[in-house]
Amino acid sequence: MREALDHWDFVIAAYAIGLGALAILIIWSWQSMRRAEKRKDEVKRR
């Protein structure tokens, strides 16, 4: 059992949350871009 708080647990958790949020944002942006390109192509065909 440790008496002193170890800050590395919080640092690792912060990085994990940050990288997870970044991954979600990248996926969401990529899907939005694909939908916009699809709509653009549909309008172009008309």
N, CA, C and O atoms as a Maestro MAE file, in Angstrom:
{
 s_m_m2io_version
 :::
 2.0.0
}

f_m_ct {
 s_m_title
 :::
 protein
 m_atom[184] {
  # First column is atom index #
  i_m_mmod_type
  r_m_x_coord
  r_m_y_coord
  r_m_z_coord
  i_m_residue_number
  s_m_chain_name
  s_m_pdb_residue_name
  s_m_pdb_atom_name
  i_m_atomic_number
  :::
  1 25 0.839 -1.179 0.000 1 A "MET " " N  " 7
  2 3 0.000 0.000 0.000 1 A "MET " " CA " 6
  3 2 0.885 1.244 0.000 1 A "MET " " C  " 6
  4 15 1.877 1.327 0.725 1 A "MET " " O  " 8
  5 25 0.499 2.204 -0.832 2 A "ARG " " N  " 7
  6 3 1.283 3.426 -0.945 2 A "ARG " " CA " 6
  7 2 0.635 4.537 -0.119 2 A "ARG " " C  " 6
  8 15 -0.589 4.652 -0.060 2 A "ARG " " O  " 8
  9 25 1.457 5.331 0.499 3 A "GLU " " N  " 7
  10 3 0.928 6.463 1.253 3 A "GLU " " CA " 6
  11 2 0.934 7.731 0.419 3 A "GLU " " C  " 6
  12 15 0.045 8.571 0.559 3 A "GLU " " O  " 8
  13 25 1.927 7.877 -0.445 4 A "ALA " " N  " 7
  14 3 2.019 9.068 -1.286 4 A "ALA " " CA " 6
  15 2 1.212 8.838 -2.565 4 A "ALA " " C  " 6
  16 15 1.183 7.733 -3.107 4 A "ALA " " O  " 8
  17 25 0.570 9.883 -3.027 5 A "LEU " " N  " 7
  18 3 -0.171 9.780 -4.280 5 A "LEU " " CA " 6
  19 2 0.804 9.818 -5.445 5 A "LEU " " C  " 6
  20 15 1.718 10.641 -5.482 5 A "LEU " " O  " 8
  21 25 0.602 8.935 -6.373 6 A "ASP " " N  " 7
  22 3 1.443 8.878 -7.560 6 A "ASP " " CA " 6
  23 2 0.728 9.612 -8.685 6 A "ASP " " C  " 6
  24 15 -0.372 9.225 -9.081 6 A "ASP " " O  " 8
  25 25 1.338 10.651 -9.195 7 A "HIS " " N  " 7
  26 3 0.694 11.465 -10.220 7 A "HIS " " CA " 6
  27 2 0.658 10.779 -11.578 7 A "HIS " " C  " 6
  28 15 -0.118 11.182 -12.444 7 A "HIS " " O  " 8
  29 25 1.473 9.760 -11.784 8 A "TRP " " N  " 7
  30 3 1.525 9.116 -13.096 8 A "TRP " " CA " 6
  31 2 0.231 8.412 -13.462 8 A "TRP " " C  " 6
  32 15 -0.108 8.309 -14.641 8 A "TRP " " O  " 8
  33 25 -0.499 7.924 -12.457 9 A "ASP " " N  " 7
  34 3 -1.805 7.309 -12.751 9 A "ASP " " CA " 6
  35 2 -2.738 8.323 -13.403 9 A "ASP " " C  " 6
  36 15 -3.465 7.991 -14.339 9 A "ASP " " O  " 8
  37 25 -2.718 9.548 -12.913 10 A "PHE " " N  " 7
  38 3 -3.578 10.592 -13.461 10 A "PHE " " CA " 6
  39 2 -3.083 11.052 -14.830 10 A "PHE " " C  " 6
  40 15 -3.882 11.348 -15.717 10 A "PHE " " O  " 8
  41 25 -1.774 11.110 -14.995 11 A "VAL " " N  " 7
  42 3 -1.204 11.503 -16.285 11 A "VAL " " CA " 6
  43 2 -1.582 10.481 -17.351 11 A "VAL " " C  " 6
  44 15 -1.998 10.857 -18.447 11 A "VAL " " O  " 8
  45 25 -1.443 9.215 -17.048 12 A "ILE " " N  " 7
  46 3 -1.793 8.155 -18.003 12 A "ILE " " CA " 6
  47 2 -3.279 8.191 -18.312 12 A "ILE " " C  " 6
  48 15 -3.670 8.039 -19.469 12 A "ILE " " O  " 8
  49 25 -4.113 8.387 -17.304 13 A "ALA " " N  " 7
  50 3 -5.559 8.474 -17.525 13 A "ALA " " CA " 6
  51 2 -5.898 9.673 -18.404 13 A "ALA " " C  " 6
  52 15 -6.750 9.565 -19.286 13 A "ALA " " O  " 8
  53 25 -5.253 10.805 -18.181 14 A "ALA " " N  " 7
  54 3 -5.513 11.998 -18.991 14 A "ALA " " CA " 6
  55 2 -5.118 11.758 -20.451 14 A "ALA " " C  " 6
  56 15 -5.852 12.140 -21.362 14 A "ALA " " O  " 8
  57 25 -3.973 11.134 -20.674 15 A "TYR " " N  " 7
  58 3 -3.557 10.820 -22.039 15 A "TYR " " CA " 6
  59 2 -4.532 9.826 -22.682 15 A "TYR " " C  " 6
  60 15 -4.871 9.971 -23.857 15 A "TYR " " O  " 8
  61 25 -4.978 8.836 -21.938 16 A "ALA " " N  " 7
  62 3 -5.915 7.855 -22.487 16 A "ALA " " CA " 6
  63 2 -7.225 8.524 -22.885 16 A "ALA " " C  " 6
  64 15 -7.769 8.244 -23.954 16 A "ALA " " O  " 8
  65 25 -7.726 9.396 -22.039 17 A "ILE " " N  " 7
  66 3 -8.968 10.104 -22.353 17 A "ILE " " CA " 6
  67 2 -8.756 11.027 -23.552 17 A "ILE " " C  " 6
  68 15 -9.597 11.094 -24.447 17 A "ILE " " O  " 8
  69 25 -7.640 11.729 -23.564 18 A "GLY " " N  " 7
  70 3 -7.357 12.640 -24.669 18 A "GLY " " CA " 6
  71 2 -7.208 11.917 -25.996 18 A "GLY " " C  " 6
  72 15 -7.754 12.359 -27.006 18 A "GLY " " O  " 8
  73 25 -6.479 10.817 -26.005 19 A "LEU " " N  " 7
  74 3 -6.300 10.065 -27.246 19 A "LEU " " CA " 6
  75 2 -7.604 9.404 -27.691 19 A "LEU " " C  " 6
  76 15 -7.884 9.317 -28.887 19 A "LEU " " O  " 8
  77 25 -8.395 8.941 -26.731 20 A "GLY " " N  " 7
  78 3 -9.699 8.365 -27.074 20 A "GLY " " CA " 6
  79 2 -10.618 9.407 -27.688 20 A "GLY " " C  " 6
  80 15 -11.289 9.139 -28.685 20 A "GLY " " O  " 8
  81 25 -10.649 10.591 -27.097 21 A "ALA " " N  " 7
  82 3 -11.476 11.673 -27.637 21 A "ALA " " CA " 6
  83 2 -10.977 12.092 -29.023 21 A "ALA " " C  " 6
  84 15 -11.780 12.382 -29.909 21 A "ALA " " O  " 8
  85 25 -9.668 12.124 -29.208 22 A "LEU " " N  " 7
  86 3 -9.103 12.472 -30.508 22 A "LEU " " CA " 6
  87 2 -9.498 11.439 -31.559 22 A "LEU " " C  " 6
  88 15 -9.845 11.801 -32.683 22 A "LEU " " O  " 8
  89 25 -9.448 10.174 -31.206 23 A "ALA " " N  " 7
  90 3 -9.835 9.116 -32.145 23 A "ALA " " CA " 6
  91 2 -11.312 9.249 -32.524 23 A "ALA " " C  " 6
  92 15 -11.665 9.108 -33.695 23 A "ALA " " O  " 8
  93 25 -12.162 9.516 -31.555 24 A "ILE " " N  " 7
  94 3 -13.591 9.696 -31.836 24 A "ILE " " CA " 6
  95 2 -13.805 10.897 -32.748 24 A "ILE " " C  " 6
  96 15 -14.608 10.828 -33.679 24 A "ILE " " O  " 8
  97 25 -13.102 11.992 -32.495 25 A "LEU " " N  " 7
  98 3 -13.229 13.195 -33.317 25 A "LEU " " CA " 6
  99 2 -12.766 12.940 -34.748 25 A "LEU " " C  " 6
  100 15 -13.394 13.416 -35.694 25 A "LEU " " O  " 8
  101 25 -11.685 12.203 -34.916 26 A "ILE " " N  " 7
  102 3 -11.185 11.895 -36.261 26 A "ILE " " CA " 6
  103 2 -12.191 11.040 -37.022 26 A "ILE " " C  " 6
  104 15 -12.472 11.300 -38.192 26 A "ILE " " O  " 8
  105 25 -12.731 10.020 -36.360 27 A "ILE " " N  " 7
  106 3 -13.714 9.144 -37.013 27 A "ILE " " CA " 6
  107 2 -14.971 9.920 -37.378 27 A "ILE " " C  " 6
  108 15 -15.505 9.764 -38.476 27 A "ILE " " O  " 8
  109 25 -15.440 10.750 -36.466 28 A "TRP " " N  " 7
  110 3 -16.640 11.546 -36.715 28 A "TRP " " CA " 6
  111 2 -16.417 12.514 -37.885 28 A "TRP " " C  " 6
  112 15 -17.289 12.660 -38.742 28 A "TRP " " O  " 8
  113 25 -15.269 13.166 -37.922 29 A "SER " " N  " 7
  114 3 -14.956 14.105 -38.998 29 A "SER " " CA " 6
  115 2 -14.851 13.376 -40.337 29 A "SER " " C  " 6
  116 15 -15.341 13.867 -41.354 29 A "SER " " O  " 8
  117 25 -14.221 12.219 -40.336 30 A "TRP " " N  " 7
  118 3 -14.069 11.453 -41.566 30 A "TRP " " CA " 6
  119 2 -15.430 11.024 -42.112 30 A "TRP " " C  " 6
  120 15 -15.675 11.109 -43.315 30 A "TRP " " O  " 8
  121 25 -16.316 10.562 -41.225 31 A "GLN " " N  " 7
  122 3 -17.651 10.162 -41.663 31 A "GLN " " CA " 6
  123 2 -18.450 11.355 -42.176 31 A "GLN " " C  " 6
  124 15 -19.177 11.232 -43.162 31 A "GLN " " O  " 8
  125 25 -18.325 12.492 -41.528 32 A "SER " " N  " 7
  126 3 -19.009 13.698 -41.996 32 A "SER " " CA " 6
  127 2 -18.497 14.111 -43.370 32 A "SER " " C  " 6
  128 15 -19.279 14.518 -44.230 32 A "SER " " O  " 8
  129 25 -17.196 14.010 -43.578 33 A "MET " " N  " 7
  130 3 -16.615 14.345 -44.870 33 A "MET " " CA " 6
  131 2 -17.139 13.408 -45.951 33 A "MET " " C  " 6
  132 15 -17.474 13.851 -47.049 33 A "MET " " O  " 8
  133 25 -17.210 12.126 -45.646 34 A "ARG " " N  " 7
  134 3 -17.708 11.156 -46.624 34 A "ARG " " CA " 6
  135 2 -19.169 11.436 -46.986 34 A "ARG " " C  " 6
  136 15 -19.545 11.349 -48.155 34 A "ARG " " O  " 8
  137 25 -19.998 11.774 -45.979 35 A "ARG " " N  " 7
  138 3 -21.399 12.098 -46.255 35 A "ARG " " CA " 6
  139 2 -21.505 13.349 -47.123 35 A "ARG " " C  " 6
  140 15 -22.321 13.396 -48.043 35 A "ARG " " O  " 8
  141 25 -20.686 14.364 -46.837 36 A "ALA " " N  " 7
  142 3 -20.714 15.599 -47.616 36 A "ALA " " CA " 6
  143 2 -20.279 15.340 -49.057 36 A "ALA " " C  " 6
  144 15 -20.865 15.889 -49.990 36 A "ALA " " O  " 8
  145 25 -19.266 14.516 -49.242 37 A "GLU " " N  " 7
  146 3 -18.819 14.186 -50.596 37 A "GLU " " CA " 6
  147 2 -19.899 13.425 -51.351 37 A "GLU " " C  " 6
  148 15 -20.086 13.632 -52.550 37 A "GLU " " O  " 8
  149 25 -20.603 12.553 -50.660 38 A "LYS " " N  " 7
  150 3 -21.677 11.786 -51.294 38 A "LYS " " CA " 6
  151 2 -22.804 12.720 -51.732 38 A "LYS " " C  " 6
  152 15 -23.328 12.589 -52.838 38 A "LYS " " O  " 8
  153 25 -23.176 13.668 -50.860 39 A "ARG " " N  " 7
  154 3 -24.218 14.638 -51.216 39 A "ARG " " CA " 6
  155 2 -23.769 15.504 -52.387 39 A "ARG " " C  " 6
  156 15 -24.565 15.805 -53.276 39 A "ARG " " O  " 8
  157 25 -22.511 15.903 -52.395 40 A "LYS " " N  " 7
  158 3 -21.973 16.722 -53.488 40 A "LYS " " CA " 6
  159 2 -22.049 15.960 -54.810 40 A "LYS " " C  " 6
  160 15 -22.431 16.529 -55.833 40 A "LYS " " O  " 8
  161 25 -21.690 14.685 -54.793 41 A "ASP " " N  " 7
  162 3 -21.731 13.874 -56.003 41 A "ASP " " CA " 6
  163 2 -23.164 13.687 -56.484 41 A "ASP " " C  " 6
  164 15 -23.412 13.677 -57.690 41 A "ASP " " O  " 8
  165 25 -24.114 13.539 -55.558 42 A "GLU " " N  " 7
  166 3 -25.513 13.381 -55.953 42 A "GLU " " CA " 6
  167 2 -26.043 14.655 -56.605 42 A "GLU " " C  " 6
  168 15 -26.791 14.588 -57.580 42 A "GLU " " O  " 8
  169 25 -25.664 15.800 -56.078 43 A "VAL " " N  " 7
  170 3 -26.103 17.073 -56.652 43 A "VAL " " CA " 6
  171 2 -25.454 17.272 -58.021 43 A "VAL " " C  " 6
  172 15 -26.085 17.793 -58.940 43 A "VAL " " O  " 8
  173 25 -24.207 16.863 -58.153 44 A "LYS " " N  " 7
  174 3 -23.478 17.013 -59.410 44 A "LYS " " CA " 6
  175 2 -24.116 16.178 -60.523 44 A "LYS " " C  " 6
  176 15 -24.115 16.590 -61.683 44 A "LYS " " O  " 8
  177 25 -24.652 15.025 -60.181 45 A "ARG " " N  " 7
  178 3 -25.240 14.126 -61.181 45 A "ARG " " CA " 6
  179 2 -26.562 14.655 -61.718 45 A "ARG " " C  " 6
  180 15 -26.958 14.291 -62.825 45 A "ARG " " O  " 8
  181 25 -27.247 15.493 -60.974 46 A "ARG " " N  " 7
  182 3 -28.562 15.979 -61.400 46 A "ARG " " CA " 6
  183 2 -28.477 16.945 -62.540 46 A "ARG " " C  " 6
  184 15 -29.503 17.440 -63.007 46 A "ARG " " O  " 8
  :::
 }
 m_bond[183] {
  # First column is bond index #
  i_m_from
  i_m_to
  i_m_order
  :::
  1 1 2 1
  2 2 3 1
  3 3 4 2
  4 3 5 1
  5 5 6 1
  6 6 7 1
  7 7 8 2
  8 7 9 1
  9 9 10 1
  10 10 11 1
  11 11 12 2
  12 11 13 1
  13 13 14 1
  14 14 15 1
  15 15 16 2
  16 15 17 1
  17 17 18 1
  18 18 19 1
  19 19 20 2
  20 19 21 1
  21 21 22 1
  22 22 23 1
  23 23 24 2
  24 23 25 1
  25 25 26 1
  26 26 27 1
  27 27 28 2
  28 27 29 1
  29 29 30 1
  30 30 31 1
  31 31 32 2
  32 31 33 1
  33 33 34 1
  34 34 35 1
  35 35 36 2
  36 35 37 1
  37 37 38 1
  38 38 39 1
  39 39 40 2
  40 39 41 1
  41 41 42 1
  42 42 43 1
  43 43 44 2
  44 43 45 1
  45 45 46 1
  46 46 47 1
  47 47 48 2
  48 47 49 1
  49 49 50 1
  50 50 51 1
  51 51 52 2
  52 51 53 1
  53 53 54 1
  54 54 55 1
  55 55 56 2
  56 55 57 1
  57 57 58 1
  58 58 59 1
  59 59 60 2
  60 59 61 1
  61 61 62 1
  62 62 63 1
  63 63 64 2
  64 63 65 1
  65 65 66 1
  66 66 67 1
  67 67 68 2
  68 67 69 1
  69 69 70 1
  70 70 71 1
  71 71 72 2
  72 71 73 1
  73 73 74 1
  74 74 75 1
  75 75 76 2
  76 75 77 1
  77 77 78 1
  78 78 79 1
  79 79 80 2
  80 79 81 1
  81 81 82 1
  82 82 83 1
  83 83 84 2
  84 83 85 1
  85 85 86 1
  86 86 87 1
  87 87 88 2
  88 87 89 1
  89 89 90 1
  90 90 91 1
  91 91 92 2
  92 91 93 1
  93 93 94 1
  94 94 95 1
  95 95 96 2
  96 95 97 1
  97 97 98 1
  98 98 99 1
  99 99 100 2
  100 99 101 1
  101 101 102 1
  102 102 103 1
  103 103 104 2
  104 103 105 1
  105 105 106 1
  106 106 107 1
  107 107 108 2
  108 107 109 1
  109 109 110 1
  110 110 111 1
  111 111 112 2
  112 111 113 1
  113 113 114 1
  114 114 115 1
  115 115 116 2
  116 115 117 1
  117 117 118 1
  118 118 119 1
  119 119 120 2
  120 119 121 1
  121 121 122 1
  122 122 123 1
  123 123 124 2
  124 123 125 1
  125 125 126 1
  126 126 127 1
  127 127 128 2
  128 127 129 1
  129 129 130 1
  130 130 131 1
  131 131 132 2
  132 131 133 1
  133 133 134 1
  134 134 135 1
  135 135 136 2
  136 135 137 1
  137 137 138 1
  138 138 139 1
  139 139 140 2
  140 139 141 1
  141 141 142 1
  142 142 143 1
  143 143 144 2
  144 143 145 1
  145 145 146 1
  146 146 147 1
  147 147 148 2
  148 147 149 1
  149 149 150 1
  150 150 151 1
  151 151 152 2
  152 151 153 1
  153 153 154 1
  154 154 155 1
  155 155 156 2
  156 155 157 1
  157 157 158 1
  158 158 159 1
  159 159 160 2
  160 159 161 1
  161 161 162 1
  162 162 163 1
  163 163 164 2
  164 163 165 1
  165 165 166 1
  166 166 167 1
  167 167 168 2
  168 167 169 1
  169 169 170 1
  170 170 171 1
  171 171 172 2
  172 171 173 1
  173 173 174 1
  174 174 175 1
  175 175 176 2
  176 175 177 1
  177 177 178 1
  178 178 179 1
  179 179 180 2
  180 179 181 1
  181 181 182 1
  182 182 183 1
  183 183 184 2
  :::
 }
}
